[in-house]
Tab-separated table of C-alpha atoms and ligand atoms in Angstrom:
chain	number	residue	atom	x	y	z
A	1	MET	CA	26.703	-9.179	-15.169
A	2	TYR	CA	23.146	-10.654	-15.475
A	3	TYR	CA	21.565	-14.232	-13.659
A	4	ASN	CA	21.399	-17.608	-14.405
A	5	SER	CA	17.540	-17.449	-12.752
A	6	ILE	CA	15.280	-15.727	-11.399
A	7	ILE	CA	16.302	-18.012	-8.198
A	8	GLU	CA	19.718	-16.451	-8.311
A	9	ALA	CA	17.400	-12.991	-7.340
A	10	ILE	CA	16.520	-13.958	-4.021
A	11	GLY	CA	17.861	-11.988	-1.073
A	12	ASN	CA	19.330	-9.170	-0.366
A	13	THR	CA	16.235	-6.708	-0.163
A	14	PRO	CA	16.556	-2.594	0.807
A	15	LEU	CA	16.015	-1.077	4.053
A	16	VAL	CA	13.955	1.972	4.535
A	17	LYS	CA	13.449	3.796	7.305
A	18	LEU	CA	9.547	4.950	8.112
A	19	ASN	CA	10.007	9.007	8.155
A	20	ASN	CA	5.481	10.045	8.492
A	21	LEU	CA	4.217	6.738	10.176
A	22	THR	CA	7.096	7.687	13.045
A	23	LYS	CA	7.079	11.127	13.659
A	24	ASP	CA	5.553	10.373	17.659
A	25	ILE	CA	8.520	7.988	17.838
A	26	LYS	CA	11.779	8.054	19.739
A	27	GLY	CA	14.897	5.675	17.947
A	28	THR	CA	14.828	5.265	14.319
A	29	VAL	CA	12.668	2.608	12.644
A	30	LEU	CA	13.446	0.518	9.548
A	31	VAL	CA	11.544	-1.618	7.290
A	32	LYS	CA	13.286	-4.883	5.342
A	33	VAL	CA	10.871	-4.607	2.065
A	34	GLU	CA	10.508	-8.012	0.876
A	35	TYR	CA	8.220	-7.654	-2.589
A	36	PHE	CA	12.077	-6.627	-4.438
A	37	ASN	CA	11.952	-10.511	-4.330
A	38	PRO	CA	10.909	-11.698	-7.584
A	39	GLY	CA	8.079	-13.811	-6.075
A	40	ASN	CA	6.604	-10.871	-4.099
A	41	SER	CA	7.231	-11.754	-0.988
A	42	MET	CA	9.563	-13.118	1.545
A	43	LYS	CA	9.057	-16.991	1.161
A	44	ASP	CA	11.606	-16.998	-2.233
A	45	ARG	CA	13.979	-17.052	0.482
A	46	MET	CA	12.393	-20.730	1.872
A	47	ALA	CA	11.369	-21.594	-0.764
A	48	LEU	CA	14.106	-22.126	-1.762
A	49	LYS	CA	15.891	-23.757	0.804
A	50	MET	CA	13.414	-26.040	1.763
A	51	ILE	CA	14.175	-26.857	-2.053
A	52	GLU	CA	17.621	-27.417	-2.100
A	53	ASP	CA	17.778	-28.523	1.218
A	54	ALA	CA	15.580	-31.657	-0.374
A	55	GLU	CA	17.394	-31.938	-2.555
A	56	LYS	CA	20.809	-32.592	-0.868
A	57	ALA	CA	18.546	-34.872	1.582
A	58	GLY	CA	17.834	-37.258	-1.262
A	59	ILE	CA	14.062	-36.662	-0.897
A	60	LEU	CA	12.876	-35.048	-4.125
A	61	LYS	CA	14.675	-35.866	-6.562
A	62	PRO	CA	14.267	-34.830	-10.647
A	63	GLY	CA	10.594	-34.875	-12.268
A	64	GLY	CA	9.313	-34.590	-8.512
A	65	THR	CA	5.687	-32.935	-7.676
A	66	ILE	CA	5.895	-29.850	-4.669
A	67	ILE	CA	2.763	-30.295	-2.888
A	68	GLU	CA	2.426	-27.904	0.122
A	69	GLY	CA	-0.413	-25.970	2.092
A	70	THR	CA	-0.052	-22.376	1.166
A	71	SER	CA	-1.364	-18.954	2.206
A	72	GLY	CA	-0.410	-18.127	-1.391
A	73	ASN	CA	3.180	-16.373	-0.978
A	74	THR	CA	5.074	-19.625	-0.156
A	75	GLY	CA	3.233	-21.055	-2.919
A	76	MET	CA	4.471	-18.373	-5.049
A	77	GLY	CA	7.881	-18.808	-3.939
A	78	LEU	CA	8.500	-22.445	-4.989
A	79	ALA	CA	6.250	-22.267	-7.645
A	80	LEU	CA	9.391	-19.941	-9.261
A	81	VAL	CA	12.388	-22.344	-8.146
A	82	ALA	CA	9.925	-24.999	-9.129
A	83	ILE	CA	9.817	-23.777	-12.466
A	84	ALA	CA	13.637	-22.230	-12.676
A	85	LYS	CA	14.883	-26.915	-11.165
A	86	GLY	CA	12.593	-28.204	-12.640
A	87	TYR	CA	9.465	-29.888	-10.398
A	88	LYS	CA	5.515	-29.697	-10.714
A	89	CYS	CA	3.561	-28.209	-7.892
A	90	ILE	CA	0.230	-28.398	-5.934
A	91	PHE	CA	-1.134	-25.898	-3.939
A	92	THR	CA	-3.820	-26.218	-1.244
A	93	LEU	CA	-5.141	-22.991	0.338
A	94	ALA	CA	-7.864	-22.410	2.853
A	95	ASP	CA	-10.961	-20.192	1.142
A	96	LYS	CA	-10.735	-16.061	2.811
A	97	GLN	CA	-7.348	-16.098	0.877
A	98	SER	CA	-7.347	-13.674	-1.954
A	99	GLN	CA	-8.833	-14.510	-5.173
A	100	GLU	CA	-5.456	-12.422	-6.309
A	101	LYS	CA	-2.676	-15.024	-5.011
A	102	ILE	CA	-4.631	-17.642	-5.819
A	103	ASP	CA	-4.867	-16.218	-10.048
A	104	ILE	CA	-1.184	-15.525	-9.840
A	105	LEU	CA	-0.182	-19.236	-7.893
A	106	ARG	CA	-2.217	-20.439	-11.265
A	107	ALA	CA	-0.997	-18.503	-13.626
A	108	MET	CA	3.022	-19.791	-12.080
A	109	GLY	CA	1.336	-22.973	-14.067
A	110	ALA	CA	0.510	-24.914	-10.791
A	111	GLU	CA	-2.596	-27.237	-9.400
A	112	VAL	CA	-4.709	-24.805	-6.595
A	113	ILE	CA	-7.024	-26.484	-3.841
A	114	VAL	CA	-8.913	-24.296	-2.386
A	115	CYS	CA	-10.943	-25.679	0.813
A	116	PRO	CA	-12.960	-24.268	3.709
A	117	THR	CA	-10.778	-22.465	6.472
A	118	ASN	CA	-13.331	-22.839	9.688
A	119	VAL	CA	-12.878	-25.885	10.219
A	120	PRO	CA	-9.943	-27.796	12.417
A	121	PRO	CA	-6.693	-28.668	11.393
A	122	GLU	CA	-6.919	-31.915	11.803
A	123	ASP	CA	-10.325	-32.124	10.507
A	124	PRO	CA	-9.338	-33.672	6.774
A	125	ARG	CA	-11.315	-31.233	4.743
A	126	SER	CA	-8.533	-29.066	5.932
A	127	TYR	CA	-5.271	-28.214	4.257
A	128	TYR	CA	-3.096	-28.786	6.325
A	129	SER	CA	-4.700	-32.307	6.165
A	130	VAL	CA	-5.356	-32.373	1.885
A	131	ALA	CA	-1.387	-31.351	2.048
A	132	LYS	CA	-0.822	-35.079	3.768
A	133	LYS	CA	-3.485	-36.553	1.636
A	134	LEU	CA	-1.758	-35.966	-1.320
A	135	ASN	CA	1.266	-36.584	-0.728
A	136	ASN	CA	1.016	-39.352	1.048
A	137	GLU	CA	-1.217	-40.923	-2.134
A	138	ILE	CA	1.467	-38.715	-5.418
A	139	LYS	CA	4.336	-40.895	-6.077
A	140	ASN	CA	7.783	-39.476	-6.477
A	141	SER	CA	6.365	-36.163	-4.172
A	142	PHE	CA	6.780	-33.891	-1.520
A	143	TYR	CA	5.833	-31.811	0.554
A	144	PRO	CA	8.273	-28.849	2.156
A	145	ASN	CA	5.960	-27.988	5.476
A	146	GLN	CA	6.784	-24.426	5.812
A	147	TYR	CA	5.603	-25.497	9.303
A	148	ASP	CA	8.003	-27.374	10.998
A	149	ASN	CA	10.586	-27.584	8.150
A	150	LEU	CA	13.911	-26.172	10.139
A	151	SER	CA	14.958	-24.994	5.822
A	152	ASN	CA	12.224	-22.137	6.051
A	153	SER	CA	13.594	-20.833	9.791
A	154	ALA	CA	17.471	-22.070	8.579
A	155	ALA	CA	17.091	-19.436	5.352
A	156	HIS	CA	16.120	-16.360	7.281
A	157	TYR	CA	19.294	-17.672	9.171
A	158	GLU	CA	21.701	-17.815	6.701
A	159	THR	CA	19.760	-14.400	4.615
A	160	THR	CA	17.824	-12.260	6.379
A	161	GLY	CA	19.379	-12.346	9.801
A	162	PRO	CA	22.894	-11.220	8.293
A	163	GLU	CA	21.386	-8.584	5.238
A	164	ILE	CA	20.247	-7.024	8.535
A	165	TRP	CA	23.240	-6.347	11.228
A	166	GLU	CA	25.532	-5.723	7.892
A	167	GLN	CA	22.724	-3.133	6.561
A	168	THR	CA	22.299	-0.907	10.490
A	169	GLU	CA	26.199	-2.552	10.541
A	170	GLY	CA	25.257	-4.145	13.875
A	171	LYS	CA	23.094	-0.488	15.095
A	172	ILE	CA	20.037	-3.048	15.431
A	173	THR	CA	18.434	-2.772	18.552
A	174	HIS	CA	14.804	-3.958	18.010
A	175	TYR	CA	13.895	-6.502	15.433
A	176	ALA	CA	9.790	-7.005	15.049
A	177	ALA	CA	8.132	-9.373	12.215
A	178	GLY	CA	4.782	-10.972	12.104
A	179	VAL	CA	4.769	-14.767	13.467
A	180	GLY	CA	2.780	-17.358	10.776
A	181	THR	CA	5.557	-19.969	11.132
A	182	GLY	CA	7.493	-18.807	13.030
A	183	GLY	CA	10.297	-18.809	10.198
A	184	SER	CA	10.934	-15.372	9.490
A	185	MET	CA	11.022	-15.017	13.075
A	186	CYS	CA	13.048	-16.616	14.338
A	187	GLY	CA	15.399	-17.299	11.965
A	188	THR	CA	16.167	-13.661	11.513
A	189	ALA	CA	16.253	-13.088	15.490
A	190	LYS	CA	18.550	-16.318	16.075
A	191	TYR	CA	20.972	-14.919	13.636
A	192	LEU	CA	21.131	-11.379	15.416
A	193	LYS	CA	20.415	-12.654	18.458
A	194	GLU	CA	23.805	-14.190	18.670
A	195	GLN	CA	26.293	-11.214	17.141
A	196	ASN	CA	24.459	-9.128	20.062
A	197	PRO	CA	21.549	-11.261	22.218
A	198	GLU	CA	20.367	-7.200	24.148
A	199	VAL	CA	18.547	-7.035	20.478
A	200	VAL	CA	14.922	-7.351	21.771
A	201	THR	CA	12.552	-9.313	19.692
A	202	VAL	CA	8.637	-8.457	18.831
A	203	GLY	CA	5.971	-11.029	17.228
A	204	ILE	CA	3.434	-9.911	15.901
A	205	ASP	CA	0.404	-11.853	16.641
A	206	THR	CA	-3.207	-12.030	15.825
A	207	TYR	CA	-6.572	-12.111	18.314
A	208	GLY	CA	-8.309	-15.595	17.071
A	209	SER	CA	-4.453	-16.408	17.477
A	210	VAL	CA	-2.470	-18.221	20.535
A	211	PHE	CA	0.853	-16.908	20.004
A	212	LYS	CA	0.895	-14.613	23.076
A	213	LYS	CA	-0.781	-16.387	25.235
A	214	TYR	CA	1.681	-19.433	24.917
A	215	LYS	CA	4.140	-17.360	25.240
A	216	GLU	CA	3.138	-15.868	28.418
A	217	THR	CA	1.750	-18.884	30.413
A	218	GLY	CA	2.264	-22.231	28.572
A	219	GLU	CA	-0.436	-22.676	27.749
A	220	PHE	CA	-2.214	-24.080	24.452
A	221	ASP	CA	-5.760	-21.338	24.865
A	222	GLU	CA	-8.457	-22.699	22.444
A	223	ASN	CA	-10.088	-20.125	23.177
A	224	GLU	CA	-8.906	-18.433	22.242
A	225	VAL	CA	-8.228	-19.986	18.608
A	226	TYR	CA	-11.799	-17.933	16.315
A	227	PRO	CA	-11.536	-16.536	13.122
A	228	TYR	CA	-9.724	-13.305	11.554
A	229	LEU	CA	-9.005	-12.529	8.476
A	230	THR	CA	-5.730	-11.268	8.936
A	231	GLU	CA	-3.428	-12.842	6.627
A	232	GLY	CA	-0.348	-15.261	7.040
A	233	ILE	CA	0.850	-15.127	11.013
A	234	GLY	CA	-1.166	-16.017	13.817
A	235	GLU	CA	-1.911	-19.643	13.858
A	236	ASP	CA	-3.636	-22.059	15.724
A	237	ILE	CA	-0.961	-24.950	16.251
A	238	LEU	CA	2.291	-24.017	17.247
A	239	PRO	CA	4.520	-24.488	14.673
A	240	LYS	CA	8.109	-26.435	15.043
A	241	ASN	CA	9.435	-23.267	13.269
A	242	VAL	CA	8.359	-20.748	15.874
A	243	ASP	CA	11.089	-19.961	18.761
A	244	PHE	CA	9.202	-18.954	22.128
A	245	SER	CA	12.489	-18.353	23.552
A	246	LEU	CA	13.964	-16.251	20.524
A	247	ILE	CA	10.392	-14.165	20.615
A	248	ASP	CA	11.201	-11.462	23.991
A	249	HIS	CA	7.746	-10.097	23.464
A	250	PHE	CA	3.897	-10.179	21.931
A	251	VAL	CA	1.589	-7.832	20.497
A	252	LYS	CA	-1.503	-8.809	19.182
A	253	VAL	CA	-3.188	-6.206	16.608
A	254	THR	CA	-6.817	-6.310	14.793
A	255	ASP	CA	-7.898	-7.318	11.393
A	256	LYS	CA	-8.793	-3.240	11.268
A	257	ASP	CA	-5.890	-1.328	13.305
A	258	GLY	CA	-3.429	-3.977	10.495
A	259	ALA	CA	-5.682	-2.551	7.257
A	260	ILE	CA	-5.283	0.886	8.359
A	261	MET	CA	-2.456	0.649	8.828
A	262	THR	CA	-1.281	-1.277	5.703
A	263	ARG	CA	-3.219	2.128	3.778
A	264	LYS	CA	-1.008	4.513	5.775
A	265	LEU	CA	2.340	2.818	4.943
A	266	ALA	CA	1.096	3.348	0.439
A	267	ARG	CA	-0.520	6.523	1.504
A	268	TYR	CA	2.686	8.179	3.850
A	269	GLU	CA	5.565	6.231	3.147
A	270	GLY	CA	5.661	5.223	-0.608
A	271	LEU	CA	4.780	1.686	0.547
A	272	PHE	CA	2.353	-0.580	-1.233
A	273	ILE	CA	2.606	-3.637	0.831
A	274	GLY	CA	0.266	-6.654	2.050
A	275	TRP	CA	-2.101	-6.541	5.288
A	276	SER	CA	0.399	-8.419	7.830
A	277	CYS	CA	2.847	-5.704	6.799
A	278	GLY	CA	0.089	-3.341	7.866
A	279	SER	CA	-0.436	-5.632	11.469
A	280	ALA	CA	3.677	-5.665	11.932
A	281	VAL	CA	4.155	-2.257	11.591
A	282	HIS	CA	0.669	-1.327	13.552
A	283	GLY	CA	2.554	-3.876	16.689
A	284	ALA	CA	6.230	-2.793	16.302
A	285	LEU	CA	5.484	1.143	16.262
A	286	GLU	CA	2.124	0.477	19.691
A	287	PHE	CA	6.196	-0.893	21.536
A	288	ALA	CA	8.261	1.151	20.049
A	289	ARG	CA	6.317	4.193	21.284
A	290	GLU	CA	6.818	2.571	25.011
A	291	SER	CA	9.777	0.949	24.377
A	292	LEU	CA	11.991	3.485	22.321
A	293	LYS	CA	15.333	5.675	23.237
A	294	GLU	CA	16.865	8.306	20.653
A	295	ASP	CA	19.671	5.963	19.779
A	296	ASP	CA	17.677	2.637	19.168
A	297	ILE	CA	17.159	0.802	16.068
A	298	MET	CA	13.816	-0.818	14.958
A	299	VAL	CA	13.755	-3.101	12.008
A	300	ILE	CA	10.822	-4.634	10.892
A	301	ILE	CA	10.430	-7.162	8.456
A	302	LEU	CA	7.573	-6.446	5.890
A	303	PRO	CA	6.726	-9.602	3.828
A	304	ASP	CA	5.258	-8.357	0.843
A	305	HIS	CA	3.401	-6.786	-1.182
A	306	GLY	CA	-0.024	-4.934	-2.176
A	307	THR	CA	-1.004	-6.604	-5.139
A	308	ARG	CA	-2.579	-9.348	-3.675
A	309	TYR	CA	-5.033	-7.211	-1.514
A	310	LEU	CA	-5.801	-4.750	-3.874
A	311	GLY	CA	-9.537	-6.348	-3.544
A	312	LYS	CA	-9.102	-6.216	0.332
A	313	VAL	CA	-7.332	-3.895	1.862
A	314	TYR	CA	-7.201	-1.498	-0.746
A	315	ASN	CA	-10.692	-1.356	-1.470
A	316	ASP	CA	-12.501	1.224	-0.275
A	317	ASN	CA	-16.164	-0.962	-0.924
A	318	TRP	CA	-14.532	-3.893	1.115
A	319	MET	CA	-13.065	-1.552	4.001
A	320	LYS	CA	-16.846	-0.228	4.620
A	321	ASP	CA	-18.176	-3.334	4.543
A	322	HIS	CA	-16.256	-4.854	6.774
A	323	GLY	CA	-16.679	-1.188	9.448
A	324	PHE	CA	-12.480	-0.724	9.255
A	325	ILE	CA	-13.652	3.213	7.133
A	326	GLU	CA	-16.399	4.862	7.943
A	327	ALA	CA	-19.753	3.893	5.360
A	328	ARG	CA	-20.872	8.012	5.188
A	329	GLU	CA	-22.404	8.843	1.873
A	330	TYR	CA	-20.511	11.291	0.944
A	331	ALA	CA	-22.128	14.380	-1.439
A	332	THR	CA	-19.994	15.058	-4.663
A	333	ALA	CA	-18.734	18.287	-6.250
A	334	LYS	CA	-22.228	17.493	-7.892
A	335	ASP	CA	-24.475	18.446	-5.474
A	336	ILE	CA	-22.570	20.621	-4.236
A	337	ILE	CA	-22.983	22.475	-7.709
A	338	ASP	CA	-26.253	21.598	-8.036
A	339	ARG	CA	-27.367	22.430	-4.675
A	340	LYS	CA	-25.870	25.813	-5.249
A	341	ASN	CA	-28.502	25.942	-8.643
A	342	GLY	CA	-26.354	28.720	-10.923
A	343	SER	CA	-25.615	31.086	-7.734
A	344	ASP	CA	-22.540	30.313	-7.479
A	345	ARG	CA	-20.912	33.335	-10.416
A	346	LEU	CA	-18.028	32.181	-11.850
A	347	PHE	CA	-15.506	35.948	-10.924
A	348	THR	CA	-11.818	35.231	-12.652
A	349	VAL	CA	-9.516	38.370	-13.503
A	350	GLN	CA	-7.389	38.392	-16.465
A	351	LYS	CA	-3.799	38.187	-16.239
A	352	SER	CA	-2.876	41.616	-17.695
A	353	GLN	CA	-5.406	44.146	-14.856
A	354	THR	CA	-3.413	45.442	-12.152
A	355	VAL	CA	-2.722	45.040	-9.090
A	356	ASP	CA	-5.118	47.421	-7.410
A	357	GLN	CA	-8.411	47.204	-9.728
A	358	VAL	CA	-7.870	43.129	-8.589
A	359	VAL	CA	-7.618	44.337	-4.574
A	360	LYS	CA	-11.118	46.414	-5.036
A	361	MET	CA	-13.250	43.428	-7.136
A	362	LEU	CA	-12.387	41.066	-4.348
A	363	ASN	CA	-13.158	43.947	-1.707
A	364	THR	CA	-16.485	44.985	-3.853
A	365	GLU	CA	-17.754	40.674	-4.843
A	366	GLY	CA	-16.352	40.288	-1.766
A	367	ILE	CA	-14.714	36.995	-2.143
A	368	ASP	CA	-11.217	35.553	-0.330
A	369	GLN	CA	-9.921	33.693	-4.017
A	370	ILE	CA	-10.156	34.573	-6.786
A	371	PRO	CA	-8.512	32.769	-10.504
A	372	VAL	CA	-6.413	34.774	-12.615
A	373	VAL	CA	-6.906	33.273	-16.951
A	374	ASP	CA	-5.302	34.170	-19.888
A	375	ASN	CA	-7.523	34.565	-22.501
A	376	ASP	CA	-9.833	31.116	-21.944
A	377	HIS	CA	-7.016	29.437	-19.954
A	378	PHE	CA	-6.846	29.521	-16.017
A	379	VAL	CA	-3.264	29.961	-16.017
A	380	GLY	CA	-2.339	31.638	-11.510
A	381	SER	CA	-4.502	32.323	-8.763
A	382	VAL	CA	-4.495	36.065	-6.384
A	383	SER	CA	-5.560	35.560	-2.785
A	384	THR	CA	-6.474	38.371	-0.412
A	385	SER	CA	-4.414	36.949	2.586
A	386	ARG	CA	-1.344	36.631	0.232
A	387	LEU	CA	-1.689	39.838	-1.221
A	388	LEU	CA	-2.115	41.625	1.540
A	389	GLU	CA	1.555	40.218	2.160
A	390	LYS	CA	2.703	40.499	-0.405
A	391	LEU	CA	1.436	44.793	-0.853
A	392	ILE	CA	3.313	45.096	2.767
A	393	GLU	CA	6.339	44.043	1.451
A	394	GLN	CA	6.621	45.458	-1.539
A	395	PRO	CA	3.737	48.306	-1.602
A	396	GLU	CA	4.372	49.589	-5.278
A	397	ILE	CA	3.626	46.151	-7.534
A	398	LYS	CA	-0.101	47.888	-6.605
A	399	SER	CA	0.067	49.119	-9.752
A	400	GLN	CA	1.337	45.963	-11.893
A	401	SER	CA	-0.598	43.414	-13.243
A	402	VAL	CA	-2.104	40.572	-11.679
A	403	GLY	CA	0.551	38.415	-13.775
A	404	GLU	CA	3.823	38.936	-12.720
A	405	VAL	CA	2.391	38.514	-7.955
A	406	MET	CA	-0.370	35.696	-8.658
A	407	ASP	CA	-0.028	32.252	-7.098
A	408	GLY	CA	-0.123	29.201	-8.660
A	409	PRO	CA	-3.631	28.101	-10.620
A	410	ILE	CA	-6.306	26.932	-8.149
A	411	PRO	CA	-6.577	22.851	-8.679
A	412	PHE	CA	-9.214	21.027	-10.938
A	413	VAL	CA	-11.787	18.786	-9.966
A	414	ALA	CA	-13.685	16.016	-11.001
A	415	MET	CA	-17.529	15.927	-10.286
A	416	ASP	CA	-17.904	12.772	-8.592
A	417	ASN	CA	-15.001	13.590	-6.218
A	418	THR	CA	-16.567	13.437	-2.415
A	419	LEU	CA	-16.395	16.483	0.573
A	420	ASP	CA	-13.406	14.265	1.814
A	421	VAL	CA	-11.446	14.727	-0.753
A	422	LEU	CA	-11.894	18.055	-1.211
A	423	SER	CA	-11.908	19.051	1.532
A	424	SER	CA	-8.050	16.750	1.423
A	425	MET	CA	-7.528	19.192	-1.348
A	426	ILE	CA	-8.065	22.927	0.502
A	427	ASN	CA	-5.300	24.120	3.000
A	428	LYS	CA	-3.675	27.411	4.107
A	429	GLU	CA	-2.955	27.850	0.263
A	430	ASN	CA	-5.490	26.630	-1.134
A	431	LYS	CA	-9.001	27.842	-0.057
A	432	ALA	CA	-10.309	26.952	-3.402
A	433	ILE	CA	-11.789	24.224	-5.885
A	434	LEU	CA	-12.579	24.698	-8.863
A	435	VAL	CA	-14.678	21.359	-11.207
A	436	ARG	CA	-15.579	21.539	-15.298
A	437	ASP	CA	-19.441	20.981	-15.709
A	438	GLU	CA	-20.617	18.053	-18.480
A	439	GLN	CA	-21.484	21.772	-20.328
A	440	HIS	CA	-17.249	22.841	-19.478
A	441	ASP	CA	-18.971	25.747	-17.881
A	442	VAL	CA	-15.946	26.153	-14.759
A	443	HIS	CA	-17.599	26.458	-10.419
A	444	ILE	CA	-15.989	27.336	-8.058
A	445	ILE	CA	-16.285	25.468	-4.807
A	446	THR	CA	-14.842	27.661	-1.835
A	447	GLN	CA	-13.944	26.524	2.211
A	448	HIS	CA	-17.147	27.002	2.449
A	449	ASP	CA	-18.911	25.365	1.014
A	450	ILE	CA	-18.160	22.836	2.186
A	451	LEU	CA	-17.983	23.444	5.479
A	452	LEU	CA	-22.316	24.610	4.465
A	453	ALA	CA	-22.262	20.385	2.888
A	454	MET	CA	-20.628	19.079	5.775
A	455	THR	CA	-23.341	20.545	8.271
A	456	ASN	CA	-26.702	19.799	5.618
B	1	LIG	C1	1.699	-11.988	4.238
B	1	LIG	C2	2.942	-12.965	4.563
B	1	LIG	N1	2.674	-12.479	6.411
B	1	LIG	C3	4.141	-13.353	6.829
B	1	LIG	C4	4.192	-14.768	7.178
B	1	LIG	C5	4.774	-15.006	8.074
B	1	LIG	O1	5.331	-15.087	7.995
B	1	LIG	P1	6.171	-16.398	8.702
B	1	LIG	O2	5.680	-17.641	7.901
B	1	LIG	O3	7.647	-16.252	7.879
B	1	LIG	O4	5.791	-16.411	10.184
B	1	LIG	C6	4.047	-15.041	6.331
B	1	LIG	C7	3.394	-16.400	6.378
B	1	LIG	O5	3.397	-17.087	6.011
B	1	LIG	C8	2.367	-14.765	5.203
B	1	LIG	O6	2.413	-15.143	4.047
């Protein structure tokens, strides 16, 4: 079986259960992982639909140029559909977008025009206005306008909605999505609510966007609009794809909370996803914590992949510069060793020594854990607490060799690892860490050394 072109690989993305970040939530939380699309985002779905609808309507003719104002993902989707179908692409985007997104679009053969972020949409320099102007000037060009083109939400009505319904066997009770153009929220919500009007929908909005207040008061409040950093969600306009009657609740999420949750999804769930995914999950879980019951099933759509945010939320320095994580300067393993100035003699025991002998040594030297070596190789370790447990169970092991009763070796770390990393490696089983210096001498860093360094 093969696809005739890359566009046939769009859709049918997996639905995955969150396990580690949802321990305080009743019910099941599933995420629809849209980076499995060939352009690594859910926007492939609507890009294909907007182009095919334009072809059907005779708006887009062979050899035509596609012009769009896009934050990158829609551009990627349009670019790959354009390649498969033989169109040219020009994209305008705001200068707050990641350099990676711009580079990717250029790699896909598109022309990219970068416009200022902090100007109102009607300003002639805005990326909305530049795209419209080019569309008027270039012959045989098509301006998909993802905001107001209803093929956008129709794509999600026809694909994302039915996929989620089938994947949950019709048991979905809550659907949550970040709202930008509104396509993925409202197209999917329309389908799901048609199957079961009881499905509750939660839209995730940013601070600096008009949606939540507009839904709750009917007022388009310009004071709600101010610059923010999260990419893809929140707006300073009301796109036609946002159908407020299909969004039951809005939750606002800060740039910081979204960024931190993005990193947690990678670290604790193995989902290396984009920033708006973190925002969607943070907001959706806040809602779920209050509202989900034991049998409820919430689905959250995760729009894109993490590679596009490597220079931002996945970069520690960027996170510190924005005050999203603490900019504390931690000492390194090298600092700890230097401070001990050679007083940290490393005791080891040979694998062939008896448990009896090792217990005496631990006692005389007053140490809790000791590496076991076989010639020069670090093959295991023993600790006073584990030895005690074993001796209580089987007193006869005292005359056995330590090699027969030892635990796993103490882990080695590099000299430049910081205290926060070192402390995360200390746990019930592991009360020490080994470091090899430039002269290849091995040093031990204990829980006490880390504590001392933290408080000095
Ligand atoms: C990264 C990202 N997240 C979320 C969204 C919002 O999705 P929608 O436009 O379907 O509301 C977008 C859309 O631009 C996006 O690019």
